[in-house]
Each structure stands twice: as structure tokens, then as C-alpha cells.
Short mmCIF file of C-alpha atoms and ligand atoms in Angstrom, two decimals:
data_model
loop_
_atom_site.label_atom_id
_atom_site.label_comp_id
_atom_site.label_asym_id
_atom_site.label_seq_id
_atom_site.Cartn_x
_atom_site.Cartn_y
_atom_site.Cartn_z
CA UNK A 1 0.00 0.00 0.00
CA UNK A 2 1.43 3.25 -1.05
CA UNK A 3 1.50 5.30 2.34
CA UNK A 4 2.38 8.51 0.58
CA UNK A 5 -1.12 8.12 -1.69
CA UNK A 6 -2.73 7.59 1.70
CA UNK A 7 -2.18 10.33 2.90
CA UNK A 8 -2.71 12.53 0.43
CA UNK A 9 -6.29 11.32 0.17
CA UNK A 10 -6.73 12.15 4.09
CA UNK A 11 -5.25 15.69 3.00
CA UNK A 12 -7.25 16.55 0.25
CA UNK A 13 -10.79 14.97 2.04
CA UNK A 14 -10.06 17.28 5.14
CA UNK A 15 -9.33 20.34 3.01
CA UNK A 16 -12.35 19.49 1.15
CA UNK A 17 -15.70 21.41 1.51
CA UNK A 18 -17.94 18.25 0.24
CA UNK A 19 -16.67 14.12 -0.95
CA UNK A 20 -18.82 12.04 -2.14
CA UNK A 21 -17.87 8.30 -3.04
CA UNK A 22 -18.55 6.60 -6.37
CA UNK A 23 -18.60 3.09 -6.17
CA UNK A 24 -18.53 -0.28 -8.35
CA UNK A 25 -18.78 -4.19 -8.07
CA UNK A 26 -14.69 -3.98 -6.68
CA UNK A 27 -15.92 -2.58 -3.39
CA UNK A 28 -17.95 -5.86 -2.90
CA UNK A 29 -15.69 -8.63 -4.12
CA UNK A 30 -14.32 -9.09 -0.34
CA UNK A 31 -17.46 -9.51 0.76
CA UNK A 32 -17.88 -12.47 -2.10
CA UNK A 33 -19.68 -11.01 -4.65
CA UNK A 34 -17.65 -11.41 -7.67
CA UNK A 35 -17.25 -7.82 -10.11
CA UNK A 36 -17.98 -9.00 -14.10
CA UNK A 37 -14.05 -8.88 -14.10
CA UNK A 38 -13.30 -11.82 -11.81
CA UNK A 39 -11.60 -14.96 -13.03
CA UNK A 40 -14.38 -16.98 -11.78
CA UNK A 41 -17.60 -16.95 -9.94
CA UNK A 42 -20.85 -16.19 -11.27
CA UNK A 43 -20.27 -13.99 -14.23
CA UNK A 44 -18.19 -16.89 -15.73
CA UNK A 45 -21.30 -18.75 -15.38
CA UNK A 46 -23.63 -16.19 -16.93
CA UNK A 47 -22.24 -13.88 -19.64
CA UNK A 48 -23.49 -10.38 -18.61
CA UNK A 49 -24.10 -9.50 -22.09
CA UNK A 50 -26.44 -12.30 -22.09
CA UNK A 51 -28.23 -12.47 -18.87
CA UNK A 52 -28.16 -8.96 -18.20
CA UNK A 53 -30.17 -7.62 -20.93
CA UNK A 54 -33.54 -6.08 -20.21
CA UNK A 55 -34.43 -8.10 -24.17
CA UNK A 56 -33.15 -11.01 -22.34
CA UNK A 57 -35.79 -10.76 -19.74
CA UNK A 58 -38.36 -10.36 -22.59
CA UNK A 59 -37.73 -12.86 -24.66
CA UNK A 60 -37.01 -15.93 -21.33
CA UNK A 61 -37.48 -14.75 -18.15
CA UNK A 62 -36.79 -18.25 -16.75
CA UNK A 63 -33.49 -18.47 -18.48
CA UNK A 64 -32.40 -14.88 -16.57
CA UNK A 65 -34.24 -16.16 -13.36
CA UNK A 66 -31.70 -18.78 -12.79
CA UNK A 67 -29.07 -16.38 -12.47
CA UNK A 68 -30.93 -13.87 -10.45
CA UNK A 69 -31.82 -16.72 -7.97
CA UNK A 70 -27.49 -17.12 -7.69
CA UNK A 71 -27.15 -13.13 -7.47
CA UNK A 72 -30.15 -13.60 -4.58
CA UNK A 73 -28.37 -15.94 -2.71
CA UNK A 74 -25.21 -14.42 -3.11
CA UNK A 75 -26.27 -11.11 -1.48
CA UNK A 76 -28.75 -12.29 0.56
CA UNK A 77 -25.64 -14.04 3.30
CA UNK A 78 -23.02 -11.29 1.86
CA UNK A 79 -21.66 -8.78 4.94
CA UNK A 80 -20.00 -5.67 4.70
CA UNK A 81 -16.34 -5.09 4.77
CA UNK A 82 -13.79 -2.89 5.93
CA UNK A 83 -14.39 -0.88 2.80
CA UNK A 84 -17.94 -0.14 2.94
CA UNK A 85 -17.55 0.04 7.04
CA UNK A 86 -14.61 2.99 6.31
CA UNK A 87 -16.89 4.69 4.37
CA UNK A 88 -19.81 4.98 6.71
CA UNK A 89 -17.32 6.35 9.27
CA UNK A 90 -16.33 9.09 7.23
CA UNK A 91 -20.00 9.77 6.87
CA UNK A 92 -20.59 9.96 10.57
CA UNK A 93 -17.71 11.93 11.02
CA UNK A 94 -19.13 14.23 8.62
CA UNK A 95 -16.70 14.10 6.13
CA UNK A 96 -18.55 12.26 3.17
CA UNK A 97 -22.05 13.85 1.53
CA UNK A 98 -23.03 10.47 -0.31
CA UNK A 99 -22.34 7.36 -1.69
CA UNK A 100 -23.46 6.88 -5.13
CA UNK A 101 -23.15 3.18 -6.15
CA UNK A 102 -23.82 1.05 -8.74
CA UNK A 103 -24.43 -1.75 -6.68
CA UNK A 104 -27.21 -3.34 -6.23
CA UNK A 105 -26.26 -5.85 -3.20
CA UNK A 106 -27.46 -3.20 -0.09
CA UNK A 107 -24.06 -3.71 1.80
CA UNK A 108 -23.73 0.16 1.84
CA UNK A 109 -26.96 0.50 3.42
CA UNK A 110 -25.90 -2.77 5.89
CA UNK A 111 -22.37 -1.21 6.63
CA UNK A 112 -24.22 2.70 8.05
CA UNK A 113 -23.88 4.66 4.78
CA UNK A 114 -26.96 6.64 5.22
CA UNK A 115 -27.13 8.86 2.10
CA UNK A 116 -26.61 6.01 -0.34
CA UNK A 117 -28.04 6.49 -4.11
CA UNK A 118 -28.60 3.34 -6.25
CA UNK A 119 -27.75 4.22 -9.52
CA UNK A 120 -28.63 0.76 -10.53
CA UNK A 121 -31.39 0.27 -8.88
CA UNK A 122 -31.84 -2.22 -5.96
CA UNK A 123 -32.95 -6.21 -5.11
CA UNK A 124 -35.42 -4.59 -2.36
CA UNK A 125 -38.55 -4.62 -4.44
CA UNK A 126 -39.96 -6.30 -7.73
CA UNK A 127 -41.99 -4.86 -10.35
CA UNK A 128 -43.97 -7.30 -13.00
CA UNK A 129 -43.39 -5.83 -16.69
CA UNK A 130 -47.07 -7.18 -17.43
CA UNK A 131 -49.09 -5.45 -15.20
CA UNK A 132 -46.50 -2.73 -13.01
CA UNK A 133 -47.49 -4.08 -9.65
CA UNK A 134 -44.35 -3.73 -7.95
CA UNK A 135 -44.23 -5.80 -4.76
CA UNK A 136 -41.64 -5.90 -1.56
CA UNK A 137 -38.17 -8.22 -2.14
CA UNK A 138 -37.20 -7.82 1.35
CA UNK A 139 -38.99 -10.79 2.83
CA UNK A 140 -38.77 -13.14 0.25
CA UNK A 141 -36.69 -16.43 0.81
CA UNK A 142 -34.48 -18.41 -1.84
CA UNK A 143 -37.36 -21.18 -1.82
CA UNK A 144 -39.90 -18.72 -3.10
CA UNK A 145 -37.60 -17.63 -6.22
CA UNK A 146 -38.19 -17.04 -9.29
CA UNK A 147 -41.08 -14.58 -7.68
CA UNK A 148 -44.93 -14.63 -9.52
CA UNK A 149 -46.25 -11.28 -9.59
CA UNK A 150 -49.54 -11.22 -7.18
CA UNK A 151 -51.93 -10.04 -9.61
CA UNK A 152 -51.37 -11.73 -12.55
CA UNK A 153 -48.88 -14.18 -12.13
CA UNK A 154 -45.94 -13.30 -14.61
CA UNK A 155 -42.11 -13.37 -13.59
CA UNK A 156 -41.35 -10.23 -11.80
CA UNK A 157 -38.14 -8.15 -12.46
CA UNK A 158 -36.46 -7.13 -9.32
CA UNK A 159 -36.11 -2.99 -9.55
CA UNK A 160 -31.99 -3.42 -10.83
CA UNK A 161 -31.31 -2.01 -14.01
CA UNK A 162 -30.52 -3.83 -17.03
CA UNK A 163 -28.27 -2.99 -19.83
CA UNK A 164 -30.95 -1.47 -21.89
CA UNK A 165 -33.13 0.13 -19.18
CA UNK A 166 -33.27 3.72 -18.52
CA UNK A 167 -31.66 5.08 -14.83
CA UNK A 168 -34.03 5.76 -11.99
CA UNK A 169 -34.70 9.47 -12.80
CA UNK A 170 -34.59 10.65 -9.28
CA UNK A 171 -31.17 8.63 -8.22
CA UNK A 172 -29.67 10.06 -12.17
CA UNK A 173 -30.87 13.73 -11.06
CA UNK A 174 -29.71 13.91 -7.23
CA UNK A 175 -26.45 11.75 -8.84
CA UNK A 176 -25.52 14.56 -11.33
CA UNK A 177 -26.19 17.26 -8.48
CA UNK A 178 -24.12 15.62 -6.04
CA UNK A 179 -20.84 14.89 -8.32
CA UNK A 180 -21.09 18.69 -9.87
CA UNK A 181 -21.50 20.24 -6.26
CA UNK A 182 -18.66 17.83 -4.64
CA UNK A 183 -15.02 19.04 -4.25
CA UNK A 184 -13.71 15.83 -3.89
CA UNK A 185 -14.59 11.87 -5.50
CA UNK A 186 -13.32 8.94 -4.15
CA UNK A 187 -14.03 6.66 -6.92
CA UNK A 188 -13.73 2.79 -5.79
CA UNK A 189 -13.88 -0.37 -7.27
CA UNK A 190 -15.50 0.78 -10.40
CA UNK A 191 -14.09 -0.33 -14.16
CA UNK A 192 -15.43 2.99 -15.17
CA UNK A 193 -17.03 1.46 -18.40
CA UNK A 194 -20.55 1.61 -17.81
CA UNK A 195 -22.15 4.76 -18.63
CA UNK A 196 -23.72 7.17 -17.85
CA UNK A 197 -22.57 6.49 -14.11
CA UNK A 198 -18.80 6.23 -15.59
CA UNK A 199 -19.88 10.17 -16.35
CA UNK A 200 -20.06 10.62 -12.31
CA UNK A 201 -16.33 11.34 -11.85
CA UNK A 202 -16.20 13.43 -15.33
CA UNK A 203 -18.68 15.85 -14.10
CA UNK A 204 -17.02 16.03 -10.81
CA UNK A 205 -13.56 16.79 -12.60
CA UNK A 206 -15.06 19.08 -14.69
CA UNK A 207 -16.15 21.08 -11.69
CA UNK A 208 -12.66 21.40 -10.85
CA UNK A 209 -12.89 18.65 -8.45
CA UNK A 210 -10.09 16.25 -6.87
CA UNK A 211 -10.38 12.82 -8.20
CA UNK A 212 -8.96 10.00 -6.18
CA UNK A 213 -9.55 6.38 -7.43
CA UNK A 214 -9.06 3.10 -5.94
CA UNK A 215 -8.84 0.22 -7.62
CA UNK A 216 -6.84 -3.17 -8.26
CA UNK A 217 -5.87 -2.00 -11.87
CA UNK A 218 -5.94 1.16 -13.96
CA UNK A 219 -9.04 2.19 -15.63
CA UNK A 220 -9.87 4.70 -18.62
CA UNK A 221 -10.13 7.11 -15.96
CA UNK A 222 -6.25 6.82 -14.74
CA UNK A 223 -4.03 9.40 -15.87
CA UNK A 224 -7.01 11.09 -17.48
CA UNK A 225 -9.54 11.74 -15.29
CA UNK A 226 -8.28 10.80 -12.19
CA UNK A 227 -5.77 12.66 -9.66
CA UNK A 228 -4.07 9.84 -8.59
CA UNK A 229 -4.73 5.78 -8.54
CA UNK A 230 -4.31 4.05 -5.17
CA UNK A 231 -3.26 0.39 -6.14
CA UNK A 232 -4.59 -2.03 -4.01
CA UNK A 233 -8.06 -3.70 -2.64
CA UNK A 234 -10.69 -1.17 -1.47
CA UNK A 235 -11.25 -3.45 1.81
CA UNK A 236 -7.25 -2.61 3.02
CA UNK A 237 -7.03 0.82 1.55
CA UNK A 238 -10.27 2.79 2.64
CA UNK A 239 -9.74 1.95 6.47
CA UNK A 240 -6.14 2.96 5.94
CA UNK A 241 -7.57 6.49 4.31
CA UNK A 242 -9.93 6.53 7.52
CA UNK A 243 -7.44 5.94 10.37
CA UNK A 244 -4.86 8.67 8.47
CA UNK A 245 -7.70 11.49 8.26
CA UNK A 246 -8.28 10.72 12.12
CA UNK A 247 -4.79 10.91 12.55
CA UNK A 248 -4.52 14.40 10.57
CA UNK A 249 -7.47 15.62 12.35
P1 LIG B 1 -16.80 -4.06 -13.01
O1 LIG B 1 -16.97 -5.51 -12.67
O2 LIG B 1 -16.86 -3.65 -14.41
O3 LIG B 1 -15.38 -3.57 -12.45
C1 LIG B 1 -14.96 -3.82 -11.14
C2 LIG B 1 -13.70 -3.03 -10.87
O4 LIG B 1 -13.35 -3.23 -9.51
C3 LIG B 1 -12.51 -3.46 -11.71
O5 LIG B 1 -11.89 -2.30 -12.23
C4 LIG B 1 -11.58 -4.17 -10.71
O6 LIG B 1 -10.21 -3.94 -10.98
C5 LIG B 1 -11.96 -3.49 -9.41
N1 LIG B 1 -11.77 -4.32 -8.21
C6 LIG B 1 -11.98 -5.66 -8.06
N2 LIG B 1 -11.75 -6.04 -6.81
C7 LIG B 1 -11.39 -4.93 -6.13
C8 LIG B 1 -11.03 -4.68 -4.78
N3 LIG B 1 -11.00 -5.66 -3.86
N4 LIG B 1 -10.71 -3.42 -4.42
C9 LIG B 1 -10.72 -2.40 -5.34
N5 LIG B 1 -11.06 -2.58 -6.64
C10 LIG B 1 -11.39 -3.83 -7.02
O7 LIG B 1 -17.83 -3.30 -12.09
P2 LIG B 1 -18.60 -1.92 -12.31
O8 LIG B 1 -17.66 -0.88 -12.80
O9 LIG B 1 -19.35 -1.68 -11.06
O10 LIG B 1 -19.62 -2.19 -13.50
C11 LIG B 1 -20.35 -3.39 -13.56
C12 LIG B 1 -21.86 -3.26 -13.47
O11 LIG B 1 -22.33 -4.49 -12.91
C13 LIG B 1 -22.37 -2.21 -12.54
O12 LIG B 1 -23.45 -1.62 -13.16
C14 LIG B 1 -22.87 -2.95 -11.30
O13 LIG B 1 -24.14 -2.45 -10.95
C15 LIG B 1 -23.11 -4.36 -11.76
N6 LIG B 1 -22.67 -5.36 -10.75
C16 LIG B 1 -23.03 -5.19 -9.43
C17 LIG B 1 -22.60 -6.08 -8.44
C18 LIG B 1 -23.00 -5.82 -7.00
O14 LIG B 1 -24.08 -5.28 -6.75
N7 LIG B 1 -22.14 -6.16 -6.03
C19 LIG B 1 -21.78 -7.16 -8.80
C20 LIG B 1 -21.44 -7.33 -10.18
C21 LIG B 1 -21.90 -6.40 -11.13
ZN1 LIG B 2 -48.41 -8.66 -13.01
#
């Protein structure tokens, strides 16, 4: 871990007026959710481009069922870790605005992030593309997947977004406001491919503010859009980041 990085993000998040945090699939991997990147796990299993297509849901809703009951499983026993933990400290310490993520696993949310936005969506509820009733995820259990809409029986959709499928207007809106408001972006875990939330730290930089990425590998956004890339996993470097700013403060 590059100590000298390290503290240079405390620096620049305590001269900072507002942070927010940007995150991706990365952030999650140590809590076993594999990112589309990983050498194995479920996206080996299910090509994205094939299961996670909102015409793939159209055309065979069972076929995409089977790997939404894996995705189910796997975040329903996931935990936090150290990385999503760090950054609901920095929240409480009143150092971070929001965390915008594209994940759609909750462990933000589980970890004490309180101003999280879902880009993406969430598992929480399920909406049936038939009839719109849109019913509550929270309670269901592995046994009662794939879910039945109540009213008329199709396959319901959990709320996540599919490549294809427009962004939640109010999460893209309060999204945009937050990264062209923030002075500083700690963008984590995120391949930066996927747009428009790979427009998130553009905005930001465009506003003239300091862009700070962490991640195991470079991304289009290193050397361009980014500050400065701290190598390493999010889980050892964002409590690292925390302990320094308490350290500096
Ligand atoms: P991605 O899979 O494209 O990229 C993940 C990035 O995280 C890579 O750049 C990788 O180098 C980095 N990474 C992996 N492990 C890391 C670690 N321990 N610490 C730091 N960085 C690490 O993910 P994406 O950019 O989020 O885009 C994929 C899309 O798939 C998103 O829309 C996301 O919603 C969805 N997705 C979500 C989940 C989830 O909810 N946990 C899981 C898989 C995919
Ligand atoms: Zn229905």
C-alpha cells in the first residue's frame, strides 16, 4: 500500500468542503460477490451481455431467473467489509455527503452509509413488466424464487437495471447534483465502463474537483480523469484512508 497516496487522500478529504464516493462491483468482491471482471464466480457462469439484458428478460425470463436466484443468494448471506464500514465512518464523522453506487447488493446501506443512491437500482422490491405491480423483495426467501407477480402471475423483475433500461430518474438527477456540487470523488472499485454512471467522476472533474480512485488495476479514468490511482483492494485501503484522516485531524 502506497503510504504517501494515503495520505494525500486524508489531505485533500479534510481540506475538502464536500466528498462524495462513487462506487462499483470492486468494493464488494471481499465480501464475495464477484465484479464481471473476476476470473471466476458467477459472471463466468452467466455472460453479462447475455443475462443482463432487459431483451433477455423479454424474450425468457426463466433463463435470466436462474441467475438472479445465484445473485439472490449471493447477497442475501453477503456482509460488509472494511471498505464499505470505512466509508460509513467518514459519513458519521461528517466528512462524506453520499455514496453513489452502482451496486445493487445493499451492503452500503448494511455497513451505516446513510445517504446512499442506487444508480442501478436495488434487489429490495420487484416490479412485474405485465401489469406494473411492484411488490416488496425484502422478505422473500431463496425457496420462493423465481417470484410470480400477485396479480397476474408473470415473472417479476427485481427494480436493478438492465443494460438497456433507462436510470431511476430521481437517483440520475440527485447523482448529477451531487458529483457537480462535490469538491472531492473517491471513486472505488469501479471499471469505469458503464455509462452514464462512468460520467459521475467526469462531471465532478469538470467542476474542478479532486479525483482519487481506488482500484486493483488502472481504468480509462487513470491518468485522465483521475488525480491519482491508489493500487490495491478497497477493503485494506479505505480503512487505511480513515485511520490517516483521524490521525490528521
Ligand atoms: P466491473 O466488474 O466492471 O469492475 C470492477 C472493478 O473493480 C474493476 O476495475 C476491478 O479492478 C476493481 N476491483 C476488483 N476487486 C477490487 C477490490 N477488492 N478493491 C478495489 N477494486 C477492485 O464493475 P462496475 O464498474 O461496477 O460495472 C459493472 C456493473 O455491474 C455495474 O453496473 C454494477 O451495478 C453491476 N454489478 C453489481 C454487483 C453488486 O451489486 N455487487 C456485482 C457485479 C456487477
Ligand atoms: Zn403482473
Amino acid at each position: 500500500m502506497n503510504q504517501q497516496l494515503i495520505q494525500r487522500a486524508a489531505e485533500d478529504i479534510l481540506r475538502s468542503k464536500k466528498t462524495i464516493a462513487f462506487t462499483g462491483a470492486g468494493i464488494s468482491v471481499e465480501s464475495g460477490i464477484p465484479d464481471f471482471r473476476s476470473a471466476e464466480g458467477l459472471w463466468q457462469k452467466y455472460d453479462p451481455e447475455e443475462y443482463a439484458h432487459i431483451h433477455a428478460f423479454y424474450s425468457d425470463p426463466d433463463k435470466v431467473w436462474l441467475m438472479l436466484k445465484d445473485m439472490f443468494t449471493l447477497v442475501m448471506t453477503a456482509k460488509p467489509n472494511p471498505a464499505h464500514i470505512g466509508l460509513a465512518e467518514l459519513e458519521r464523522m461528517g466528512l462524506l455527503s453520499s455514496v453513489i453506487t452502482q451496486n445493487v447488493d445493499g451492503l452500503h446501506q448494511a455497513a451505516g452509509s446513510r445517504n446512499v443512491i442506487e444508480f442501478h437500482g436495488s434487489h429490495r422490491t420487484l416490479s412485474c413488466l405485465k401489469c406494473s405491480t411492484t411488490t416488496d423483495g425484502t422478505s422473500l426467501k431463496i425457496e420462493d424464487l423465481p417470484a410470480r407477480c400477485p396479480r397476474c402471475s408473470s415473472l417479476l423483475k427485481p427494480d436493478v437495471v438492465f443494460f438497456g433500461e433507462p436510470i431511476p430518474p430521481k437517483a440520475q438527477a440527485y447523482s448529477f447534483k451531487e458529483s457537480k456540487s462535490c469538491r472531492a470523488v473517491l471513486v472505488i472499485g469501479t471499471s469505469a465502463i458503464v455509462y452514464p454512471a462512468a460520467s459521475i467522476p467526469i462531471m465532478a472533474k469538470e467542476e474542478g474537483a479532486t479525483v482519487i480512485e481506488i482500484n486493483m488495476e488502472s481504468t480509462p479514468l487513470t491518468g485522465q480523469i483521475s488525480d491519482y490511482l491508489i493500487s490495491g483492494s478497497a477493503g485494506k485501503i479505505i480503512p487505511a484512508i480513515v485511520e490517516e484522516v483521524r490521525r490528521q485531524r
